Coordinates of C-alpha atoms in Angstrom, one line a residue:
Chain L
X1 CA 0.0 0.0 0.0
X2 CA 1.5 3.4 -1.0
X3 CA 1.2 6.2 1.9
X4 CA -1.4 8.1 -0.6
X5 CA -3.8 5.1 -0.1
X6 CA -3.2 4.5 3.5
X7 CA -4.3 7.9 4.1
X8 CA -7.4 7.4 2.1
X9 CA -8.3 4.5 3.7
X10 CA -7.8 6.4 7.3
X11 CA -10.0 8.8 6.2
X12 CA -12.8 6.4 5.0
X13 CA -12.5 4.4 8.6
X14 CA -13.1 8.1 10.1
X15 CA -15.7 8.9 8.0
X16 CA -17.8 5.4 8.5
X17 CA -17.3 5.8 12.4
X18 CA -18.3 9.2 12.6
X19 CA -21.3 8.2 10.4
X20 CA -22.1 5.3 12.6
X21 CA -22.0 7.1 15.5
X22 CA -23.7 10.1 15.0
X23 CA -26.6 7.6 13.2
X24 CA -26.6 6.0 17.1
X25 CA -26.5 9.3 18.9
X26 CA -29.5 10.6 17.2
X27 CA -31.7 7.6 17.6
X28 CA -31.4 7.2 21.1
X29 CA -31.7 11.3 21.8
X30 CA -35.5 12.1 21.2
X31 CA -35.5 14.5 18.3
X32 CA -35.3 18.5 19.2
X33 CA -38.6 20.0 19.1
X34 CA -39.8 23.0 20.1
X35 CA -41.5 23.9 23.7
X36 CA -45.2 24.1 23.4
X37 CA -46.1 27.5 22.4
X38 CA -42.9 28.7 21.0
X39 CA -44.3 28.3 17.5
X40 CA -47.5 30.8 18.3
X41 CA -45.3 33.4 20.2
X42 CA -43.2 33.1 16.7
X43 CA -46.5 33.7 14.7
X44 CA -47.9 36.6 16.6
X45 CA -43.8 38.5 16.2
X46 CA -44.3 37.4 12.3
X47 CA -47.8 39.0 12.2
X48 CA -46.2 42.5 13.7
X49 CA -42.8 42.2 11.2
X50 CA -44.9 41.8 8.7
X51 CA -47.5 44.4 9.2
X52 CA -46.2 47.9 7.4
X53 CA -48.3 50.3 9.7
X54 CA -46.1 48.5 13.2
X55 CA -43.3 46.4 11.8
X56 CA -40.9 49.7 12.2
X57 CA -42.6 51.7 15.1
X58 CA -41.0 50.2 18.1
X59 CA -37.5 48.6 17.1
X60 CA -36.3 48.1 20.7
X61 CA -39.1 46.5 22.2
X62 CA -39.5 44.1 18.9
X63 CA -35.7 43.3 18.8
X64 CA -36.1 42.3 22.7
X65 CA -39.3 40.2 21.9
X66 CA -37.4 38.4 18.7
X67 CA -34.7 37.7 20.9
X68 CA -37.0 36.4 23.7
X69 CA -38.7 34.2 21.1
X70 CA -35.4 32.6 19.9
X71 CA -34.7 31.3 23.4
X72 CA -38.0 30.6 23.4
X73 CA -37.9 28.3 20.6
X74 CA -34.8 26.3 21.6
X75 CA -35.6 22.4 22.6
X76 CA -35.4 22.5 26.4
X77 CA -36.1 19.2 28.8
X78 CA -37.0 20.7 31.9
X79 CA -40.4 21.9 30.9
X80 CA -40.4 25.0 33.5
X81 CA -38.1 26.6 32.1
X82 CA -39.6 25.9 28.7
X83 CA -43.0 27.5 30.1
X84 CA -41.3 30.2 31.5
X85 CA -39.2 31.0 28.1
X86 CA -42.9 30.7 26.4
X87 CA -44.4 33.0 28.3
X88 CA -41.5 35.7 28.7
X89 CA -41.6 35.4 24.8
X90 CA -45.3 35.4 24.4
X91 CA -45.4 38.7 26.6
X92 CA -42.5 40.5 24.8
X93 CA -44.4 40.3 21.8
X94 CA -47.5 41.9 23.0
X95 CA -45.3 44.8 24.6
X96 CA -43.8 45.2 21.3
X97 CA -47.5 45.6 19.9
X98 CA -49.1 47.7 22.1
X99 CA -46.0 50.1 21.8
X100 CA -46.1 50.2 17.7
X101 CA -49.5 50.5 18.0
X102 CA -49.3 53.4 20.0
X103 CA -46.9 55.1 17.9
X104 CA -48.6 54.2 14.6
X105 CA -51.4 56.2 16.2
X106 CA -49.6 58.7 17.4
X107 CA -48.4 59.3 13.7
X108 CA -51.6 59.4 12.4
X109 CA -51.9 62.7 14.1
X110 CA -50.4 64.3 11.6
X111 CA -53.1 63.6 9.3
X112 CA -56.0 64.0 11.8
X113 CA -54.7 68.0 12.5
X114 CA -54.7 68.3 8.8
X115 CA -58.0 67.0 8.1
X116 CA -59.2 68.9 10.7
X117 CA -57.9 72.0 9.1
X118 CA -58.9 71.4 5.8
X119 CA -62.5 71.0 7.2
X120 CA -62.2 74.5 9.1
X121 CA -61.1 75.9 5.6
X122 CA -63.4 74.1 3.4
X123 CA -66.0 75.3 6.3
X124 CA -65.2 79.6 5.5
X125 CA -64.4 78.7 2.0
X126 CA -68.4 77.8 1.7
X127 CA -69.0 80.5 3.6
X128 CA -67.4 83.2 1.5
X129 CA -68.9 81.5 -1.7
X130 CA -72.3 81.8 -0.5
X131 CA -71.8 85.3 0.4
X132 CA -70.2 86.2 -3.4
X133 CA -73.4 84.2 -4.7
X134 CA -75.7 86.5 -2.8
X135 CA -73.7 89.4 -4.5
X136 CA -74.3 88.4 -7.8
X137 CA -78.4 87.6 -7.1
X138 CA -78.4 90.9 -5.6
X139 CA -76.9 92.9 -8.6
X140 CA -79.1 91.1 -11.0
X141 CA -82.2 91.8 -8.8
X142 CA -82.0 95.6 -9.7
X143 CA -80.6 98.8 -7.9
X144 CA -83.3 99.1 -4.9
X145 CA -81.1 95.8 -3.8
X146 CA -78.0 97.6 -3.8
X147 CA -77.6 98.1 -0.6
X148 CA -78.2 94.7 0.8
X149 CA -75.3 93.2 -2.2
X150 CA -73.1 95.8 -0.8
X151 CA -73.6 94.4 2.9
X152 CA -73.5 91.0 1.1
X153 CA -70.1 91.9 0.0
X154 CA -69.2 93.2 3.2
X155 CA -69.9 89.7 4.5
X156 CA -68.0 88.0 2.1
X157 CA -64.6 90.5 2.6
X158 CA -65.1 89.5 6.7
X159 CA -65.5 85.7 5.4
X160 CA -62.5 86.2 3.5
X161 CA -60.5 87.8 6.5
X162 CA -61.4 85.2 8.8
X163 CA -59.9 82.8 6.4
X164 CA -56.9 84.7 6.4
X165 CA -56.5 85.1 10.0
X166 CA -55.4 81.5 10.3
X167 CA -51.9 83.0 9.9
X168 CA -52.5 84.8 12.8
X169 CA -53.2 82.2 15.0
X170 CA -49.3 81.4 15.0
X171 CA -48.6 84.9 16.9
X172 CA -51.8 84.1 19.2
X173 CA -50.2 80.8 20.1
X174 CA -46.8 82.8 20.6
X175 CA -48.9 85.0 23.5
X176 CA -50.8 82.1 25.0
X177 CA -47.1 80.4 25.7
X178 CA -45.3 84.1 27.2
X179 CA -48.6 84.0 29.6
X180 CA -47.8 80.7 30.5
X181 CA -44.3 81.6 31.2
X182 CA -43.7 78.2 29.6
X183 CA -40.3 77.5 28.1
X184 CA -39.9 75.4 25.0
X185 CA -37.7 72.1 25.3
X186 CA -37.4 68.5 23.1
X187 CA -40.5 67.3 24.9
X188 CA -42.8 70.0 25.0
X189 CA -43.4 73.5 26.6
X190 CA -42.0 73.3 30.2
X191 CA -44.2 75.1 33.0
X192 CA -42.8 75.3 35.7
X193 CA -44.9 75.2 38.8
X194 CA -43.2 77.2 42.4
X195 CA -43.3 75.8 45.9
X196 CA -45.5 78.0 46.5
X197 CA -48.5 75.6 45.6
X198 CA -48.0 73.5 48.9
X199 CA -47.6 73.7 51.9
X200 CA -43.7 71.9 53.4
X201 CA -44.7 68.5 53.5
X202 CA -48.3 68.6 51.9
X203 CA -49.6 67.9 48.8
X204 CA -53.0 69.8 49.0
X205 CA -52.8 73.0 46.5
X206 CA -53.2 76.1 48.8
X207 CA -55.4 78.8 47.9
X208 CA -53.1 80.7 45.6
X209 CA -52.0 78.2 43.5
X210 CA -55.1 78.8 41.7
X211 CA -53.7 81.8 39.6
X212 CA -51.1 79.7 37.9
X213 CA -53.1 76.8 37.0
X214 CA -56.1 79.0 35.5
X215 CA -53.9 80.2 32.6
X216 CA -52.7 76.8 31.8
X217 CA -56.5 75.6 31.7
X218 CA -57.2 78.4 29.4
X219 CA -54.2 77.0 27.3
X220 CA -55.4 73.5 27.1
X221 CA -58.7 74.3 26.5
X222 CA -57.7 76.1 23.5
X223 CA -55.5 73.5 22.0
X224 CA -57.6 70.6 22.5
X225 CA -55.0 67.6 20.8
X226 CA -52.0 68.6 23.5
X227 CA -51.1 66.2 26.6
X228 CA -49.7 66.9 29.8
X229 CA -47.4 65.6 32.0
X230 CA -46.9 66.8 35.5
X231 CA -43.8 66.0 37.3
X232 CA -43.7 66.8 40.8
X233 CA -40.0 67.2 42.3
X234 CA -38.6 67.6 46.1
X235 CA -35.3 68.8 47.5
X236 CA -33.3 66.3 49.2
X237 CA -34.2 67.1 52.9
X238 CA -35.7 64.6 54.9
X239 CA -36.0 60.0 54.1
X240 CA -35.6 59.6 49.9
X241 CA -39.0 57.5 49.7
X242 CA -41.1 60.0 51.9
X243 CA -40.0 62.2 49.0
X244 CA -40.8 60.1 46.4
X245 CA -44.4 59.8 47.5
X246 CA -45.0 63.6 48.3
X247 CA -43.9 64.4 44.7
X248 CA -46.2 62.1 43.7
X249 CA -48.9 63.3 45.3
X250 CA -48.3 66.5 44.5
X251 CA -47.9 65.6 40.9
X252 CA -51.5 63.7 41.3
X253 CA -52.9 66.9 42.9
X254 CA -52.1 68.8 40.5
X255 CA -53.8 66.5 37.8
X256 CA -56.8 66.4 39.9
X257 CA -57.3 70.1 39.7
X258 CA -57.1 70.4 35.9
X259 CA -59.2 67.6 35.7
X260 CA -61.7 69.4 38.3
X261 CA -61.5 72.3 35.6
X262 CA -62.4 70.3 32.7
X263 CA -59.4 68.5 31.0
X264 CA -59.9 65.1 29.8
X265 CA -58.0 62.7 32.1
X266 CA -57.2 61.1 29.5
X267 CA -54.7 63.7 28.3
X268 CA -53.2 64.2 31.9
X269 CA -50.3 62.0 33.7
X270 CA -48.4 62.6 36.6
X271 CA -45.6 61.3 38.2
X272 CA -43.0 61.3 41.2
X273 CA -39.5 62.3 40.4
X274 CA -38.4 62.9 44.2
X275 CA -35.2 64.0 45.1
X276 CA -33.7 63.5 41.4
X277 CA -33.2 65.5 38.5
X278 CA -32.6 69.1 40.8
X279 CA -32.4 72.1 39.5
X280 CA -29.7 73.7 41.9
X281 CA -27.7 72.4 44.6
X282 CA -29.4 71.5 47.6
X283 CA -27.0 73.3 50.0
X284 CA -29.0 76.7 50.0
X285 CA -32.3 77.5 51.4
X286 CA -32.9 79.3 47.7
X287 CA -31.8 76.2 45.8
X288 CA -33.9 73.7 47.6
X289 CA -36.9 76.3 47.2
X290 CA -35.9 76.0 43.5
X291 CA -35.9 72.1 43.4
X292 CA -39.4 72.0 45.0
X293 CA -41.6 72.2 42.0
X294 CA -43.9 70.8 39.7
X295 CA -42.8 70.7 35.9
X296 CA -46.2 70.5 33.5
X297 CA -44.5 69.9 30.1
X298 CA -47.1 70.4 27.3
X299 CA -46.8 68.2 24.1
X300 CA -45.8 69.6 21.4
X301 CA -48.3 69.3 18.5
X302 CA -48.3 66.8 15.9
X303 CA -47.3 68.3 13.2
X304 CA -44.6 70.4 15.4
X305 CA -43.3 67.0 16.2
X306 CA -41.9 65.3 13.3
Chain S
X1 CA 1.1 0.9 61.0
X2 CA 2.8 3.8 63.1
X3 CA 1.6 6.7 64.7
X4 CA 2.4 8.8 62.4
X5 CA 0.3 7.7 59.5
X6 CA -3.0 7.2 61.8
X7 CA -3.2 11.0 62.3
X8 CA -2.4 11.3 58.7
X9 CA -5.4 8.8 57.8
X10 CA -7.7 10.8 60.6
X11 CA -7.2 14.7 58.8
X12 CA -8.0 12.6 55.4
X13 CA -10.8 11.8 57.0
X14 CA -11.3 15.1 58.6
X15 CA -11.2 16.7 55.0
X16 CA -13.3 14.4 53.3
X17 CA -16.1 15.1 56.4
X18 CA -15.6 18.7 55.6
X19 CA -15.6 18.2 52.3
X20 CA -19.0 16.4 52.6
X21 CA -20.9 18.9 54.6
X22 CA -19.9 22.0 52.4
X23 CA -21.7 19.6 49.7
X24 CA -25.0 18.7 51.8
X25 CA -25.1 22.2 53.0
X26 CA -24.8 23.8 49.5
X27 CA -27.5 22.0 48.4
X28 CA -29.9 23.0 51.7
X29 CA -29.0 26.1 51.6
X30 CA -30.7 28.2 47.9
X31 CA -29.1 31.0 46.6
X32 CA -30.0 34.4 47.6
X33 CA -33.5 35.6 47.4
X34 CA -33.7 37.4 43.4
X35 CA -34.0 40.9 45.0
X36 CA -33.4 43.1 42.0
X37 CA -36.1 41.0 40.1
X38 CA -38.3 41.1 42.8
X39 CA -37.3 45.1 42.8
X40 CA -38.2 45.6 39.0
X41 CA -41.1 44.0 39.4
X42 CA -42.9 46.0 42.1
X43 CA -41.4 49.5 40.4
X44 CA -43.3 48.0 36.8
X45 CA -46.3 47.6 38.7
X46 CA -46.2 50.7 40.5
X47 CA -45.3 53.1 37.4
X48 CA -48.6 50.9 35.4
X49 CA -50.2 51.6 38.8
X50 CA -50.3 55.3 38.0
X51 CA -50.3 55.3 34.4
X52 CA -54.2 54.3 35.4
X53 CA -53.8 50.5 34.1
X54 CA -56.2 50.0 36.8
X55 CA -58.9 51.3 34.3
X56 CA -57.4 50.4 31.3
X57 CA -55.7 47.2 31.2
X58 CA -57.1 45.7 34.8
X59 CA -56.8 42.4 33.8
X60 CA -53.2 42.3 33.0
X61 CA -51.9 45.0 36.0
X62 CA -54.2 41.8 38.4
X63 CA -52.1 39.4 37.0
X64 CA -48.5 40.9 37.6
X65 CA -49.9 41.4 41.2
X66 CA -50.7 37.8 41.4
X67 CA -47.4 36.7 40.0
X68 CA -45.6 39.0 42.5
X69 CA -47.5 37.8 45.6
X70 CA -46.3 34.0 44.1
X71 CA -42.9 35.2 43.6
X72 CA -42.9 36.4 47.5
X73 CA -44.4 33.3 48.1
X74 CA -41.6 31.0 46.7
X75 CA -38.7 32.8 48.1
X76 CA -40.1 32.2 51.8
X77 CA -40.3 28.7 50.7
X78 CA -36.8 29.1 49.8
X79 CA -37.7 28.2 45.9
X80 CA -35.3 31.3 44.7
X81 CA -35.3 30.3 41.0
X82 CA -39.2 29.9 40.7
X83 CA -39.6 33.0 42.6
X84 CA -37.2 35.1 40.2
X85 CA -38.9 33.6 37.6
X86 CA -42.0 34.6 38.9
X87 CA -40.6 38.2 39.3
X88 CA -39.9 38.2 35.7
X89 CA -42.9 37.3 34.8
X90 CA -44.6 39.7 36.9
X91 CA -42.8 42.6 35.4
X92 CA -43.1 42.0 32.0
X93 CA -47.2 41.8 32.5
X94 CA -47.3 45.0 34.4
X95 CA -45.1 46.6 31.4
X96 CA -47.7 45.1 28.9
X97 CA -50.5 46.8 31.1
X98 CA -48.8 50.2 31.0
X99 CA -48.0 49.4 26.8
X100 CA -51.7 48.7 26.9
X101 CA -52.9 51.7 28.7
X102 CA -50.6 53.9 26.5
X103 CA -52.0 52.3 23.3
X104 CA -55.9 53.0 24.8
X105 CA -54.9 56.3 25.5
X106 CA -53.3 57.2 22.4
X107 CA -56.4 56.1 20.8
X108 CA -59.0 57.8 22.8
X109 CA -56.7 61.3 22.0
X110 CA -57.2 60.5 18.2
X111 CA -60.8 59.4 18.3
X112 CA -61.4 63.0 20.3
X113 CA -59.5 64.6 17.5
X114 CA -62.1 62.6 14.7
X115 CA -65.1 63.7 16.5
X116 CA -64.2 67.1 16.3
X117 CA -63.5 67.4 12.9
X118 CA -66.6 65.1 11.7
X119 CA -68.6 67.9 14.2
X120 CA -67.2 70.5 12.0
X121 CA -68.3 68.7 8.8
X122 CA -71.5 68.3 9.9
X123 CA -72.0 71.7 10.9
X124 CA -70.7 72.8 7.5
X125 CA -72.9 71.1 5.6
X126 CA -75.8 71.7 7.5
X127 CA -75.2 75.6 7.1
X128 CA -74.8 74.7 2.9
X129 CA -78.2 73.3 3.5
X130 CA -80.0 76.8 4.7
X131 CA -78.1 78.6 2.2
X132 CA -79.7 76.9 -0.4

């Protein structure tokens, strides 16, 4: 036998034994499947890829349900864990829904404030044509209705102005916002609310906090599609939860009043922020009076938002 | 056999006593109770808690309650994997009720914002109506 062939025939041997035993190994291992379930977690993820309107409106929480359902998936013999990858998985997926369904909506916002202004348009447009058309009846009717055309007309120059006021309401908004005080940031205009709402170490609004939170009714009564959240804020005096829980309550009494005066809940949501996030060092009495506060930050509008 | 190699054989047998106990303890004694997922858990239920999943997405905000109780329940009985587990799965259904609550929300915002301009139609084409 020349080497050449001796190695060939060492490689066959390895080959045939490797065959052999792998053959063995899998008929005495049950065959892999899948932990019950895995496959309909996989099907509901598929369902939300595939949909345009969601597929790409919440990457992070999908990526963390595709990655749940992965694990998910994998053959696993102890059949807890299996049921507890399912549901984890299963779960995940829903998040990721709810969120891109959320969004989607959110994005569809856009198109809702510009229906709503065509409508308003389409709404003096009308009302400026039927004035015109009452021109022209009246001139044709003869002289002795001269006078009612020309107040006709005067109707449809007003109609006309009110149409073209709508570029005014930019410069009304601009005055609504300096009444408000309210600075503009990434996530909306930022109001910020003094101590001097509570009392130290009470959440019930005192009597002149009442001021303040009139003009920001009469802002969100006038722009109907913005949403509010109000953050209440300590200093760090005092035990860190005790602080949590007062900011929260003074965040939810806050909410409470505006509610009281007519905003939806629905567009309202407060929150605790305690002791973190300060807005000047706690060291001085006129920094912690600073850090006690309640931010309302208004949402910018839709369109304003892209 | 000499002196010697009798004390020798007793620490052998010293060490493999030792040796035995660490082993029977270890497996008595569970790991440490999951704290951090037990942690996570309450804060998720707390922040779906006042992001009002209460009213919109009861059923899911009762569950992660039930799972938390369970997960408290298994690390008194010293069952530390089940309860972080538990604690998992606790948290991820109170995040789905505040997902959920967010998505109803959102909705209600947009259906407010339909009504309106519908409203506006209406009104519009009512007023075309008298002109006429």
């Amino acid at each position: 036998m020349s080497p050449v062939n001796r190695t060939i025939v060492k490689v066959t041997k390895t080959l045939v034994a490797t065959a052999v035993a792998s053959a063995l190994l899998s008929a005495c291992a049950t065959a892999p499947v899948q932990p019950d379930g895995a496959s309909r977690a996989r099907l509901k993820l598929t369902e939300l890829q595939s949909d345009p309107n969601l597929a790409t409106r919440a990457p992070a929480a999908t990526k963390e349900a595709d990655a749940a359902v992965r694990i998910a998936e994998q053959p696993e013999v102890d059949k807890d864990l299996a049921a507890y990858r399912v549901y984890m998985a299963d779960r995940k997926v829903e998040i990721a829904r709810a969120q891109a369904e959320t969004r989607f909506a959110e994005d569809q916002r856009v198109q809702l404030t510009a229906e709503r202004e065509k409508a308003r348009l389409d709404s003096r447009t009308r009302e400026a044509d039927a004035a015109k058309g009452q021109v022209a009846a009246a001139r044709a009717e003869g002289a002795e209705q001269k006078v009612a055309a020309e107040q006709a007309r005067g109707e449809a120059d007003a109609a006309n102005a009110a149409a073209a006021s709508s570029g005014q309401q930019a410069a009304e908004l601009q005055r609504q916002i300096d009444a408000l005080q309210a600075k503009p940031s990434d996530r909306g205009l930022v109001v910020t609310l003094g101590d001097v709402l509570f009392m130290t170490g009470r959440a019930d609004l005192q009597a002149g906090a009442v001021g303040s939170l009139s003009r920001l009714v009469t802002f969100l009564n006038k722009y109907p599609d913005r949403t509010v959240a109000i953050e209440g804020y300590t200093d760090s005096v005092g035990n860190e939860y005790f602080n949590q829980r007062l900011s929260e309550r003074r965040a939810d009494s806050v909410k409470s009043y505006l509610a009281a005066q007519g905003i939806g809940a629905i567009r309202l949501a407060a929150s605790g922020k305690g002791e973190s996030d300060p807005v000047a060092p706690n060291d001085s009495a006129s920094g912690r009076q600073q850090n006690r506060r309640v931010e309302v930050i208004i949402s910018n509008p839709p369109a304003a938002a892209r | 056999m000499n002196a010697t190699s009798k004390t020798y054989r007793h620490s052998q047998l010293g060490t493999a006593l030792g040796l035995a106990s660490v082993l029977v303890l270890g497996a008595c004694a569970s790991a440490p109770p999951p704290t951090a997922s037990l942690q996570a858990a309450r804060q998720a239920i707390s922040d779906a808690d006042r992001a009002e999943a209460g009213r919109y997405a009861s059923a899911e905000l009762g569950e992660a309650r039930t799972k938390l109780t369970s997960a408290d329940s298994a690390v008194v009985e010293k069952n530390m994997t089940t309860a972080e587990r538990l604690a998992n799965e606790s948290r991820a259904e109170a995040e789905l009720a505040s997902a959920k609550t967010a998505n109803v929300k959102a909705g209600a915002v947009n259906d407010e914002m339909k009504r309106g301009t519908s409203t506006l139609v209406e009104e519009m084409q009512r007023n075309s109506g008298e002109n006429r």
